[in-house]
Tab-separated table of C-alpha atoms in Angstrom:
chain	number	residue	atom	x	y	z
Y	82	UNK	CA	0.000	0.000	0.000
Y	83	UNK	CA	1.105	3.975	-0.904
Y	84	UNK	CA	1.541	6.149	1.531
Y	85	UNK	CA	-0.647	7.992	-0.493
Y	86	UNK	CA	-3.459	5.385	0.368
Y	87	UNK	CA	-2.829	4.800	3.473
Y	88	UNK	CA	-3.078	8.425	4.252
Y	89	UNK	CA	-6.501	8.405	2.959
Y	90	UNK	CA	-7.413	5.523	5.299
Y	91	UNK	CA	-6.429	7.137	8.144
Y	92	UNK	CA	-8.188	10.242	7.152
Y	93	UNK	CA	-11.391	7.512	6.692
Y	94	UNK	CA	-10.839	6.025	10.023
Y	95	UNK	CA	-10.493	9.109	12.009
Y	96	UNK	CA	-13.771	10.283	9.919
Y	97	UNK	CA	-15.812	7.141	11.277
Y	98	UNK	CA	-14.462	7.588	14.930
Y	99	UNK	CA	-15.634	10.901	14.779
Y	100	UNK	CA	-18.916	9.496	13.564
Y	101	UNK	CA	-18.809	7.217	16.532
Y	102	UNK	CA	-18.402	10.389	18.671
Y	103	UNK	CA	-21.452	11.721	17.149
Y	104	UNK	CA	-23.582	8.857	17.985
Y	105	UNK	CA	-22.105	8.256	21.473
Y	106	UNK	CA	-23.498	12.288	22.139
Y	107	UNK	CA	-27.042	10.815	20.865
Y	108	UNK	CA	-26.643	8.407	23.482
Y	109	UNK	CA	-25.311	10.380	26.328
Y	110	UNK	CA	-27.727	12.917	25.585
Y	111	UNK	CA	-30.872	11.568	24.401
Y	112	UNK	CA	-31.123	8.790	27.640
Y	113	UNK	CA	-32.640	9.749	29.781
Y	114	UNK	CA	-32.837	14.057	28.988
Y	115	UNK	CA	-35.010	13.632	25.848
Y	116	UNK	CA	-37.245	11.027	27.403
Y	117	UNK	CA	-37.516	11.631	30.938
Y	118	UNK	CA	-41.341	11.357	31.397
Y	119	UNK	CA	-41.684	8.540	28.725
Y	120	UNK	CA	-39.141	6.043	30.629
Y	121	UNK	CA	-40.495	7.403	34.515
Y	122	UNK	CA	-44.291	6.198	32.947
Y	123	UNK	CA	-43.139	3.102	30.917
Y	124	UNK	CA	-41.013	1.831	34.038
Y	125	UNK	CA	-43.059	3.220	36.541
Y	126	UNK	CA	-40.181	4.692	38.761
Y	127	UNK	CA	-39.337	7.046	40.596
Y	128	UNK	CA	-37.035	10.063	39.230
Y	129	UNK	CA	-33.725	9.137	41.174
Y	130	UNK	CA	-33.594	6.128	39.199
Y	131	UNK	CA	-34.387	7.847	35.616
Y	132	UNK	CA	-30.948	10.182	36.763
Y	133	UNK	CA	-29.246	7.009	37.466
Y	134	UNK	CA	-29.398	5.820	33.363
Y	135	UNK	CA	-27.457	9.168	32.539
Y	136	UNK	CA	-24.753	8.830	36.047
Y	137	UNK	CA	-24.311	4.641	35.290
Y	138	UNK	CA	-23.271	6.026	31.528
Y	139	UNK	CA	-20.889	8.750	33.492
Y	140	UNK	CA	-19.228	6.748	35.508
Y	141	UNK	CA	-18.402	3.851	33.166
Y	142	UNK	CA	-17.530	6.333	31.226
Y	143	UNK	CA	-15.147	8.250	33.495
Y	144	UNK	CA	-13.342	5.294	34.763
Y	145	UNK	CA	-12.767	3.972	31.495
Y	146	UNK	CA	-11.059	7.077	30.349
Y	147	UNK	CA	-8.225	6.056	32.900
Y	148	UNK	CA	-7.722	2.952	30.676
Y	149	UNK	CA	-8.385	4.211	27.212
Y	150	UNK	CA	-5.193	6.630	28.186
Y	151	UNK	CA	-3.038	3.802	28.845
Y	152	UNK	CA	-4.394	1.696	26.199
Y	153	UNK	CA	-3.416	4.302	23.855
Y	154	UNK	CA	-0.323	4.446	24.319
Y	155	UNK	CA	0.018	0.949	24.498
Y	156	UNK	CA	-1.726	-0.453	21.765
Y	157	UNK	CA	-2.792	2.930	19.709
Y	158	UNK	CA	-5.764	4.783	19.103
Y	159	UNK	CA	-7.457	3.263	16.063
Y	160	UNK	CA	-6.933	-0.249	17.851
Y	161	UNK	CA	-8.709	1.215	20.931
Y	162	UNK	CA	-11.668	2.832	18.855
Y	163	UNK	CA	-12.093	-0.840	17.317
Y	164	UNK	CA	-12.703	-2.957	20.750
Y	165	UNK	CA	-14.929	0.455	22.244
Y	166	UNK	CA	-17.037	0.488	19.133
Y	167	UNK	CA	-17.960	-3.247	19.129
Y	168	UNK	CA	-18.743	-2.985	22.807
Y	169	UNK	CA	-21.038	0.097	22.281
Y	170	UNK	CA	-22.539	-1.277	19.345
Y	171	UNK	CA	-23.728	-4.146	21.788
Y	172	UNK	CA	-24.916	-2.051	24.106
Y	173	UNK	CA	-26.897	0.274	22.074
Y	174	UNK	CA	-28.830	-2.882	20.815
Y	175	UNK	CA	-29.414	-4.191	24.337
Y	176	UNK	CA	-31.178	-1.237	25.570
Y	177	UNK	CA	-34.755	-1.046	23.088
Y	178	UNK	CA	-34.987	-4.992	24.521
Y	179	UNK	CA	-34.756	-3.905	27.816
Y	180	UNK	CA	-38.178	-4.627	30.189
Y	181	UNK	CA	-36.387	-4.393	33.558
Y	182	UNK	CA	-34.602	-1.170	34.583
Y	183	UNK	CA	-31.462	-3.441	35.644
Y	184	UNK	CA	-31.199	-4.157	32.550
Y	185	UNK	CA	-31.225	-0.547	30.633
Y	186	UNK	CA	-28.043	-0.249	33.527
Y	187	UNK	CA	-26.359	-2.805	32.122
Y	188	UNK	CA	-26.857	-1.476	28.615
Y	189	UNK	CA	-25.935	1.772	29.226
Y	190	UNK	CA	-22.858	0.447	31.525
Y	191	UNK	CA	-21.922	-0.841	28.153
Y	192	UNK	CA	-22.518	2.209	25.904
Y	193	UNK	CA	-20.637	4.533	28.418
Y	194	UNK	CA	-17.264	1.737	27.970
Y	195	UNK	CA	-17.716	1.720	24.163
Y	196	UNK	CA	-18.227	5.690	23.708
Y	197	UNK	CA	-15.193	6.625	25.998
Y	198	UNK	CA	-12.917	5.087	23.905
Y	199	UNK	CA	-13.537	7.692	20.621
Y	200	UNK	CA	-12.819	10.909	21.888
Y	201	UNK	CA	-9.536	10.536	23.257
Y	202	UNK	CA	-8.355	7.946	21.202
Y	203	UNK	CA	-9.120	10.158	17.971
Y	204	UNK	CA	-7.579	13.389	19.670
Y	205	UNK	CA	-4.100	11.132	19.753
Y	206	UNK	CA	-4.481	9.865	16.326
Y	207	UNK	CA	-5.428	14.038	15.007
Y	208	UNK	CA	-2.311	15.107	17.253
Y	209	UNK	CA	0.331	13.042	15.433
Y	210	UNK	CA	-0.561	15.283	12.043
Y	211	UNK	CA	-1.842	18.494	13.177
Y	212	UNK	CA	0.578	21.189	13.894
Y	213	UNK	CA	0.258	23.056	17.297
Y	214	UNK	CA	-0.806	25.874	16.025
Y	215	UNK	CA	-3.658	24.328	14.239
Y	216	UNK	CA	-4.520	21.630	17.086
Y	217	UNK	CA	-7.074	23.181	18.817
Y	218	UNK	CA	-8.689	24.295	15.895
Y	219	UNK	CA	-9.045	20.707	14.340
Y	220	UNK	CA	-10.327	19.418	17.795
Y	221	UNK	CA	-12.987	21.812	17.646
Y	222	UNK	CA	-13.931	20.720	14.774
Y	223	UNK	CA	-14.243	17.096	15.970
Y	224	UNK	CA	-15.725	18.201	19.136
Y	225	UNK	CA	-18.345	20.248	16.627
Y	226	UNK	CA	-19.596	17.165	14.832
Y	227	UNK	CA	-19.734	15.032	18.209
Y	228	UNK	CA	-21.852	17.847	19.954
Y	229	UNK	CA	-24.113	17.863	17.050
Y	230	UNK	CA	-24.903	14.428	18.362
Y	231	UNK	CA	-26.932	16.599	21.247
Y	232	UNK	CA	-28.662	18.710	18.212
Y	233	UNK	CA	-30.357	15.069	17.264
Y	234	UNK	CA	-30.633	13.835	20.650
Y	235	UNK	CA	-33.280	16.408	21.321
Y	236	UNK	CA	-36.207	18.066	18.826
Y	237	UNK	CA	-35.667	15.720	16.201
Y	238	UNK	CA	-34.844	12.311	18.204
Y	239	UNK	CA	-37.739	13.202	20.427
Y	240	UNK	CA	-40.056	13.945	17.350
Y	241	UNK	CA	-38.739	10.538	15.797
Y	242	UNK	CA	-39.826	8.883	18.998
Y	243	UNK	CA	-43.424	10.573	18.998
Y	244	UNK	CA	-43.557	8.902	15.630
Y	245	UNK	CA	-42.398	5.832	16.403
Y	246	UNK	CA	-42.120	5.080	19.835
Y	247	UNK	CA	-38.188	5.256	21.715
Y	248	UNK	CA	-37.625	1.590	21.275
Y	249	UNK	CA	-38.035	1.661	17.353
Y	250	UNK	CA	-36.045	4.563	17.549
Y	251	UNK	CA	-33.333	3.848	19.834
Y	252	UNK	CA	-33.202	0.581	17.605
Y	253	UNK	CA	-32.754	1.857	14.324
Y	254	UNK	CA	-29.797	3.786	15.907
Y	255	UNK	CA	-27.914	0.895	17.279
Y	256	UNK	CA	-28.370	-0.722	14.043
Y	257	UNK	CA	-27.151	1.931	12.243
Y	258	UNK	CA	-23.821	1.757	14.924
Y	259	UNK	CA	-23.384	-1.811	14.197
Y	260	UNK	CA	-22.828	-1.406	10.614
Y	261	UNK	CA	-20.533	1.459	10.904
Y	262	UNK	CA	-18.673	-1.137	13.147
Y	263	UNK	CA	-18.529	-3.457	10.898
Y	264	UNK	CA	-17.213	-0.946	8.302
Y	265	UNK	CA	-14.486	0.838	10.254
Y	266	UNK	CA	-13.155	-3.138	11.282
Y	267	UNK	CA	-12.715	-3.423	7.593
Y	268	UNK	CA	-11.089	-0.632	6.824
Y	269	UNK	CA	-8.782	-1.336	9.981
Y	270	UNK	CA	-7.508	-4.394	8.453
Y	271	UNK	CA	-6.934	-3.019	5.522
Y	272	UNK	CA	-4.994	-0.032	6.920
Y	273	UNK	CA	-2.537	-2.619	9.151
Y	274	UNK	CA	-1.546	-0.335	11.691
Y	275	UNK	CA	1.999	-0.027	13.106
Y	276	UNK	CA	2.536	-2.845	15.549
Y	277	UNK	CA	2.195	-2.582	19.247
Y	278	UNK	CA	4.751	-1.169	21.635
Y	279	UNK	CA	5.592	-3.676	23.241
Y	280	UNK	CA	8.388	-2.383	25.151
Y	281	UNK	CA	5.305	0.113	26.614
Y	282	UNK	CA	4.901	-0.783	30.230
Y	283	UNK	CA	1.102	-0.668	31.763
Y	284	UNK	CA	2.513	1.859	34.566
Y	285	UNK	CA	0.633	4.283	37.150
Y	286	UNK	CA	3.855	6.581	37.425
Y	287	UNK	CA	1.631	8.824	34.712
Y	288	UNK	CA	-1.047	9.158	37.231
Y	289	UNK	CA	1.091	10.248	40.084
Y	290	UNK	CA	3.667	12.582	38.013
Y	291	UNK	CA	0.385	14.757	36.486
Y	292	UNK	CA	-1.804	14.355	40.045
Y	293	UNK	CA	1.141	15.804	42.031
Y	294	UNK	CA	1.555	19.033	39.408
Y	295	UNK	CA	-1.111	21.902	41.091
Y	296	UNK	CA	-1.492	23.227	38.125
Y	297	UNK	CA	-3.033	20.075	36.546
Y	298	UNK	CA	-5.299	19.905	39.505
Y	299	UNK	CA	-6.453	23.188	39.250
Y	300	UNK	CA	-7.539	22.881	35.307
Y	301	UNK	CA	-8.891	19.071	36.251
Y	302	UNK	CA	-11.408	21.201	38.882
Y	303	UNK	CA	-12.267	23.903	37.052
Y	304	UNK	CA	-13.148	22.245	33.691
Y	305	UNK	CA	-15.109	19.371	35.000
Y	306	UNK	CA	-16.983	22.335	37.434
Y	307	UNK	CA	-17.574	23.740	33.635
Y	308	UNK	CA	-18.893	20.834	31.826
Y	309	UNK	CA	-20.282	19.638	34.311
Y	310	UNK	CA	-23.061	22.193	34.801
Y	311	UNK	CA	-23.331	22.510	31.332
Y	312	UNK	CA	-23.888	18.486	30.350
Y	313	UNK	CA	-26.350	17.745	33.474
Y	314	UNK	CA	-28.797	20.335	32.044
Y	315	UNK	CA	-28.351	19.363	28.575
Y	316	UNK	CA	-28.670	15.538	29.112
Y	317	UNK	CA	-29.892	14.535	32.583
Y	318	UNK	CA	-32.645	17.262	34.024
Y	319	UNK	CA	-32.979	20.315	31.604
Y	320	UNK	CA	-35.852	19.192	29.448
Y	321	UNK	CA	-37.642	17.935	32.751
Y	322	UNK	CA	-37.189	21.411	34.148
Y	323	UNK	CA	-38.196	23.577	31.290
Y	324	UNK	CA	-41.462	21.624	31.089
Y	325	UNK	CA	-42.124	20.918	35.051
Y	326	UNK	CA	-41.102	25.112	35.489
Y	327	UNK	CA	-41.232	27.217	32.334
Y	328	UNK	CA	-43.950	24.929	31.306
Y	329	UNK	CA	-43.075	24.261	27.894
Y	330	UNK	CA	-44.210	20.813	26.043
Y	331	UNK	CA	-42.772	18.241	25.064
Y	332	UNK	CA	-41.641	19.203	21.840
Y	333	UNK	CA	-40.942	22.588	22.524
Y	334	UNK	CA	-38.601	21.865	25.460
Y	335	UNK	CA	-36.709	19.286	23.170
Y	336	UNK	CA	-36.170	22.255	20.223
Y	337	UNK	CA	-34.844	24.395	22.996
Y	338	UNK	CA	-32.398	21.846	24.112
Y	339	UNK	CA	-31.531	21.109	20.473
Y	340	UNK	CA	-30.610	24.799	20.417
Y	341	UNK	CA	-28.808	24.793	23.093
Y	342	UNK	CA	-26.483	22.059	21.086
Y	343	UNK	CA	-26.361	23.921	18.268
Y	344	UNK	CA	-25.027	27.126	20.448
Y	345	UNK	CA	-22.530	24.897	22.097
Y	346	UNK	CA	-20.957	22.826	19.226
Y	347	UNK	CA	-20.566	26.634	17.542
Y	348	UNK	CA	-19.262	28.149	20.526
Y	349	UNK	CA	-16.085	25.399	20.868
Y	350	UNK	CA	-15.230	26.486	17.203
Y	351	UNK	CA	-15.415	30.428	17.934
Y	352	UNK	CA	-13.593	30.235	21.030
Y	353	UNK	CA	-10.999	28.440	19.635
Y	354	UNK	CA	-10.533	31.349	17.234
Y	355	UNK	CA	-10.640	33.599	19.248
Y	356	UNK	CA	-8.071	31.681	21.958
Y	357	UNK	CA	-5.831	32.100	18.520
Y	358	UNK	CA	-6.380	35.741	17.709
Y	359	UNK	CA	-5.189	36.342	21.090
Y	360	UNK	CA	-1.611	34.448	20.512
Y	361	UNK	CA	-3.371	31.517	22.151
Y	362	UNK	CA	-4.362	32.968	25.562
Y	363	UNK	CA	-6.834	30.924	27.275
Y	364	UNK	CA	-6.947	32.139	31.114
Y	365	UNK	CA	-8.317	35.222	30.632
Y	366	UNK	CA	-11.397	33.439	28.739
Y	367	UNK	CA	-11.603	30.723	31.523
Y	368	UNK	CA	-12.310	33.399	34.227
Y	369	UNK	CA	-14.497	35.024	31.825
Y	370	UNK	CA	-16.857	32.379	31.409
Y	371	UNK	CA	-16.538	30.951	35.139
Y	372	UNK	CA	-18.180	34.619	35.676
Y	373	UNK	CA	-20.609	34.130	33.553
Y	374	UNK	CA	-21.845	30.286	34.951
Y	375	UNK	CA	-22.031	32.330	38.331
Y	376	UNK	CA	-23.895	34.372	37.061
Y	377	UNK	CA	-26.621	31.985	35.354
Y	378	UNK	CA	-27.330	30.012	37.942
Y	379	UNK	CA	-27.997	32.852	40.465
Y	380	UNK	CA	-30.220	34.407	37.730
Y	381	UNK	CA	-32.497	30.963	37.775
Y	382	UNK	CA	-32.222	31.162	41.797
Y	383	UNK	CA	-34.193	34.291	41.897
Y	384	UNK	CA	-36.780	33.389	39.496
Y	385	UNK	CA	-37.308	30.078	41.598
Y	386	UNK	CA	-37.010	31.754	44.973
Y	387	UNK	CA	-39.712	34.728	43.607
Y	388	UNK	CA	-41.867	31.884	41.820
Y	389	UNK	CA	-41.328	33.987	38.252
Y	390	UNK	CA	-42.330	31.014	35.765
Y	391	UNK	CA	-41.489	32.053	32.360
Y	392	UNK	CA	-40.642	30.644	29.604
Y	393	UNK	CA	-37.817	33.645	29.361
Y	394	UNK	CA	-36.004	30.922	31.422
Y	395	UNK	CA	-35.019	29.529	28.681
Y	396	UNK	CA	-32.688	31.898	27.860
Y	397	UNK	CA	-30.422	31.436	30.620
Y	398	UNK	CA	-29.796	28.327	29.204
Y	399	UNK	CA	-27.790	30.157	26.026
Y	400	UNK	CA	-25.186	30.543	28.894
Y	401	UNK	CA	-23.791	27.256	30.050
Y	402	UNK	CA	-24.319	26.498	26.565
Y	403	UNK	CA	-21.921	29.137	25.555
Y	404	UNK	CA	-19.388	28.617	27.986
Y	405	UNK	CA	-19.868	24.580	27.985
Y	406	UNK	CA	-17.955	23.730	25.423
Y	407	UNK	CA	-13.952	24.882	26.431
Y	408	UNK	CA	-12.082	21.231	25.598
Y	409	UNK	CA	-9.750	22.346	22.761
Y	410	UNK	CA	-8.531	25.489	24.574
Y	411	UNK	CA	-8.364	22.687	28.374
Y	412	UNK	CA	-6.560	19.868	26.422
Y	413	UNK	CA	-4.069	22.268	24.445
Y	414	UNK	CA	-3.293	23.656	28.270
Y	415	UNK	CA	-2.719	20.087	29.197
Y	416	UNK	CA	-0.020	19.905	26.350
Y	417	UNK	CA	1.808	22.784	27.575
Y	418	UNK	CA	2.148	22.082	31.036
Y	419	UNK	CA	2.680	18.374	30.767
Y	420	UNK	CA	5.580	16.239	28.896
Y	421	UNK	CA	3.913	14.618	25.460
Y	422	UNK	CA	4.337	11.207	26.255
Y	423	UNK	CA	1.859	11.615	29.244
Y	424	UNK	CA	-0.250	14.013	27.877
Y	425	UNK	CA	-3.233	11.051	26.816
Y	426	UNK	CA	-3.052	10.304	30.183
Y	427	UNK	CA	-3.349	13.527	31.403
Y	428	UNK	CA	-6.468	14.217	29.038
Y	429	UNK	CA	-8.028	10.974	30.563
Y	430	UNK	CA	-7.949	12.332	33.889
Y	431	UNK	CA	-9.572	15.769	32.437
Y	432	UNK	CA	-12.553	12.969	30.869
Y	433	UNK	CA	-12.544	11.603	33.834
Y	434	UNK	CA	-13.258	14.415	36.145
Y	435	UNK	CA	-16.098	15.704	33.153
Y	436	UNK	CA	-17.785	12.584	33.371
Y	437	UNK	CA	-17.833	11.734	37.258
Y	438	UNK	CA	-18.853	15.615	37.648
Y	439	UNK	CA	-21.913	15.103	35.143
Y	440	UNK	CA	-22.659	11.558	36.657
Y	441	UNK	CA	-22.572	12.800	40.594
Y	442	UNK	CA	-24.380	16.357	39.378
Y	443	UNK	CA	-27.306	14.322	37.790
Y	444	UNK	CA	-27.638	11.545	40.823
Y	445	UNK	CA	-27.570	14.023	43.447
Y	446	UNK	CA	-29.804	15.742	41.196
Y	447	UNK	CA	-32.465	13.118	41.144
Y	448	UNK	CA	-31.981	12.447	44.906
Y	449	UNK	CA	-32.792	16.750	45.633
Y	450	UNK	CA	-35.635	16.675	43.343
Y	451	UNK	CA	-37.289	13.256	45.248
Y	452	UNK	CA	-36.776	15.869	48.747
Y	453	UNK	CA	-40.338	17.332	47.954
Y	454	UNK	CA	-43.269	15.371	46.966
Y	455	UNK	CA	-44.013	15.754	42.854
Y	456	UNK	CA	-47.697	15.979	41.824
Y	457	UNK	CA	-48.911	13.261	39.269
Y	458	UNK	CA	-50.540	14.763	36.590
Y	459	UNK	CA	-52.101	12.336	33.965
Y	460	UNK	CA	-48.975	9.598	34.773
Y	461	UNK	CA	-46.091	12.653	34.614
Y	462	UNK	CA	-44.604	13.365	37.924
Y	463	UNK	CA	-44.319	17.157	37.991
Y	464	UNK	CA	-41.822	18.873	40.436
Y	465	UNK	CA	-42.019	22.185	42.384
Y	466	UNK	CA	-39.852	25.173	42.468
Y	467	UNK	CA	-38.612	24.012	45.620
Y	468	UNK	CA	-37.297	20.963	44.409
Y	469	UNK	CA	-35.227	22.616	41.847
Y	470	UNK	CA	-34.106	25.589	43.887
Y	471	UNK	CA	-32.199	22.769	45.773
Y	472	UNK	CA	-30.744	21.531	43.068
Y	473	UNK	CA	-29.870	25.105	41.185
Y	474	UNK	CA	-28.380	25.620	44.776
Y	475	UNK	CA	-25.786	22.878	44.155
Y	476	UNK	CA	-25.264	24.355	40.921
Y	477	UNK	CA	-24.397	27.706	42.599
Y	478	UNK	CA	-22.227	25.820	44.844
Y	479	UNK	CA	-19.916	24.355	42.384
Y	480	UNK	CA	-19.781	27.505	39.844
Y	481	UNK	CA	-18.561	29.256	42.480
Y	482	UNK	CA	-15.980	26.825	42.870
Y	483	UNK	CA	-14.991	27.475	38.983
Y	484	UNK	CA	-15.056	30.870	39.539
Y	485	UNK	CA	-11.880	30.418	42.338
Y	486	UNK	CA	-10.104	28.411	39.795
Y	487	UNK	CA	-10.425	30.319	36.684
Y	488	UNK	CA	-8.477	33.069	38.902
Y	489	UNK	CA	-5.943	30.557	39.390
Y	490	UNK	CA	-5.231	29.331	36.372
Y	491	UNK	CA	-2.369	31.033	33.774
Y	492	UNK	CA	-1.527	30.781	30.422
């Protein structure tokens, strides 16, 4: 084979993991945000365990980013992609089956292993060719299509469901995973990727060289404190409160969710630009938006404390949304405070922290929201201001912690 060719298979292989990221944001987002009230009713359960589909998928998925780094370096990133992507295919196809809630755990257990192997294993593979200069941009990019995944996971996946009911529709999309599967193992063989290193020791001396650095710690807290707030609204408890609070329906809750998506896959792309314009500064745009998630979430405080329900509300949401999405400008500060052969680790921690921030955020979530009795109305369990003026009061907690981080942090 040319390197000619085989430069076009790797561009084809990094195209289908990024596809892979795209439907793994379906999946995050979609389960149980999009379909809160249909899976509470169908299962007949309480919300605590609805919130625990989206934190099972979180934590498998934030543990396994502490393997997927080692495994990349081990084994390499394309190799990685192939064992996540059979694993989430299998899981995907488990969960429309499902007739016992321990089951849809199990599935999504599954999902959250298979989907955290794209993201970082792709950002290696993308790093080998991109020039530093250009990195952030072309993460952005892949971070764009994945986050598009949460554009489909809401108004249209939840219009596709009216149509057709969420197992039909969560089926056709694990189908559609397995034969992309099936086509990127193909292509793998064909591409014959450089052999293993096998001189590449399994080691936790990573770990403990990037834990002990305070400035790793300090970027670790502050952008899982960022995505964190952002993700649990977008795919854990934000529909449920725009319809239980600003009263919107069904539909109309899901399009305002799918715009918050569309905001956030955007604003990675623009602030990577604009990181560039200014000679690659990113601190001063960390504190800026730490202000701004501070901000948001006392803004939803006093129109739950004074009882103000309007759909205005809404808007707020534009703001995490905005600020969510800061992982090019995070992992290129990871590469310039930490030696390259550690930095996949390093960005596995960083998934890590996301993931076990979103997970905790939406089952303590669940647990605040259960604090005051909900009212049943026609087989929908409705919850009062109350109940989510606890939980926006966690979320005031932890921006605030962001905020004393972003002030910490230096280019």
């Amino acid at each position: 084979m040319t390197l000619h060719q085989k430069h076009y298979l790797r561009f084809f292989l990094i195209t289908i993991a990024t596809i892979f990221y795209f439907l793994a944001n379906i999946q995050r987002v979609a389960i149980p945000g999009a379909i809160f009230n249909v899976l509470q009713s169908d299962f007949a359960t309480c919300a605590s365990k609805i919130t625990m589909l989206g934190a099972v998928f979180c934590y498998v998925y934030a543990f396994t980013q502490l393997i997927v780094g080692l495994m990349v370096d081990k084994i390499g990133g394309f190799r990685v992609i192939a064992i996540g992507s059979v694993i989430f295919s299998i899981g995907a196809i488990l969960f429309p089956f499902a007739h016992d809630i321990n089951l849809l755990y199990i599935s999504r257990a599954m999902v959250g292993f298979g989907a955290a192997t794209f993201y970082l294993s792709n950002v290696r593979e993308v790093k080998k060719f991109a020039k530093d200069k250009n990195f952030s941009l072309a993460i952005s990019y892949i971070l764009f299509i994945g986050y598009s995944g949460g554009i489909i996971a809401n108004a249209p996946f939840v219009m596709c469901v009216n149509a057709i009911g969420w197992r039909n529709a969560l089926l056709y999309l694990a189908a559609f995973s397995l034969v992309l599967c099936l086509i990127y193992l193909i292509t793998l063989f064909c591409f014959h990727p450089i052999k293993c290193e096998q001189e590449q020791e399994y080691s936790l001396k990573p770990f403990k060289e990037i834990l002990l650095k305070k400035e790793n710690i300090i970027i670790f807290l502050f952008g899982s404190s960022n995505y964190g707030l952002y993700y649990v609204l977008q795919s854990v408890i934000g529909k449920k409160f725009l319809e239980d609070f600003c009263l919107f329906d069904v539909v109309t809750a899901s399009i305002v969710l799918s715009i918050m998506a569309v905001v956030s896959a955007c604003a990675g792309t623009v602030t990577a630009f604009v990181s560039k314009a200014l000679n690659n500064r990113r601190a001063v745009i960390f504190k800026i938006f730490a202000c701004f998630s501070l901000v948001s979430n006392l803004m939803m405080l006093v129109l739950l404390c004074l009882h103000i329900q309007t759909k205005a509300a809404a808007l707020i949401f534009l703001i995490p949304s905005i600020i969510g999405n800061i992982s090019p400008l995070l992992i290129m500060t990871l590469h310039k405070i930490n030696r390259y052969e550690i930095t996949a680790t390093a960005i596995s921690i960083q998934n890590f922290c996301f993931f076990m921030m979103v997970g905790l955020l939406g089952m303590i979530s669940g647990m605040l929201m259960n604090v005051f009795e909900p009212i049943n109305r026609n087989g929908n369990l409705i919850y009062s201001n109350n109940s989510y003026i606890l939980v926006f009061s966690l979320f005031l907690i932890i921006s605030t912690i962001q905020v004393i981080c972003a002030y910490k942090i230096k280019d």
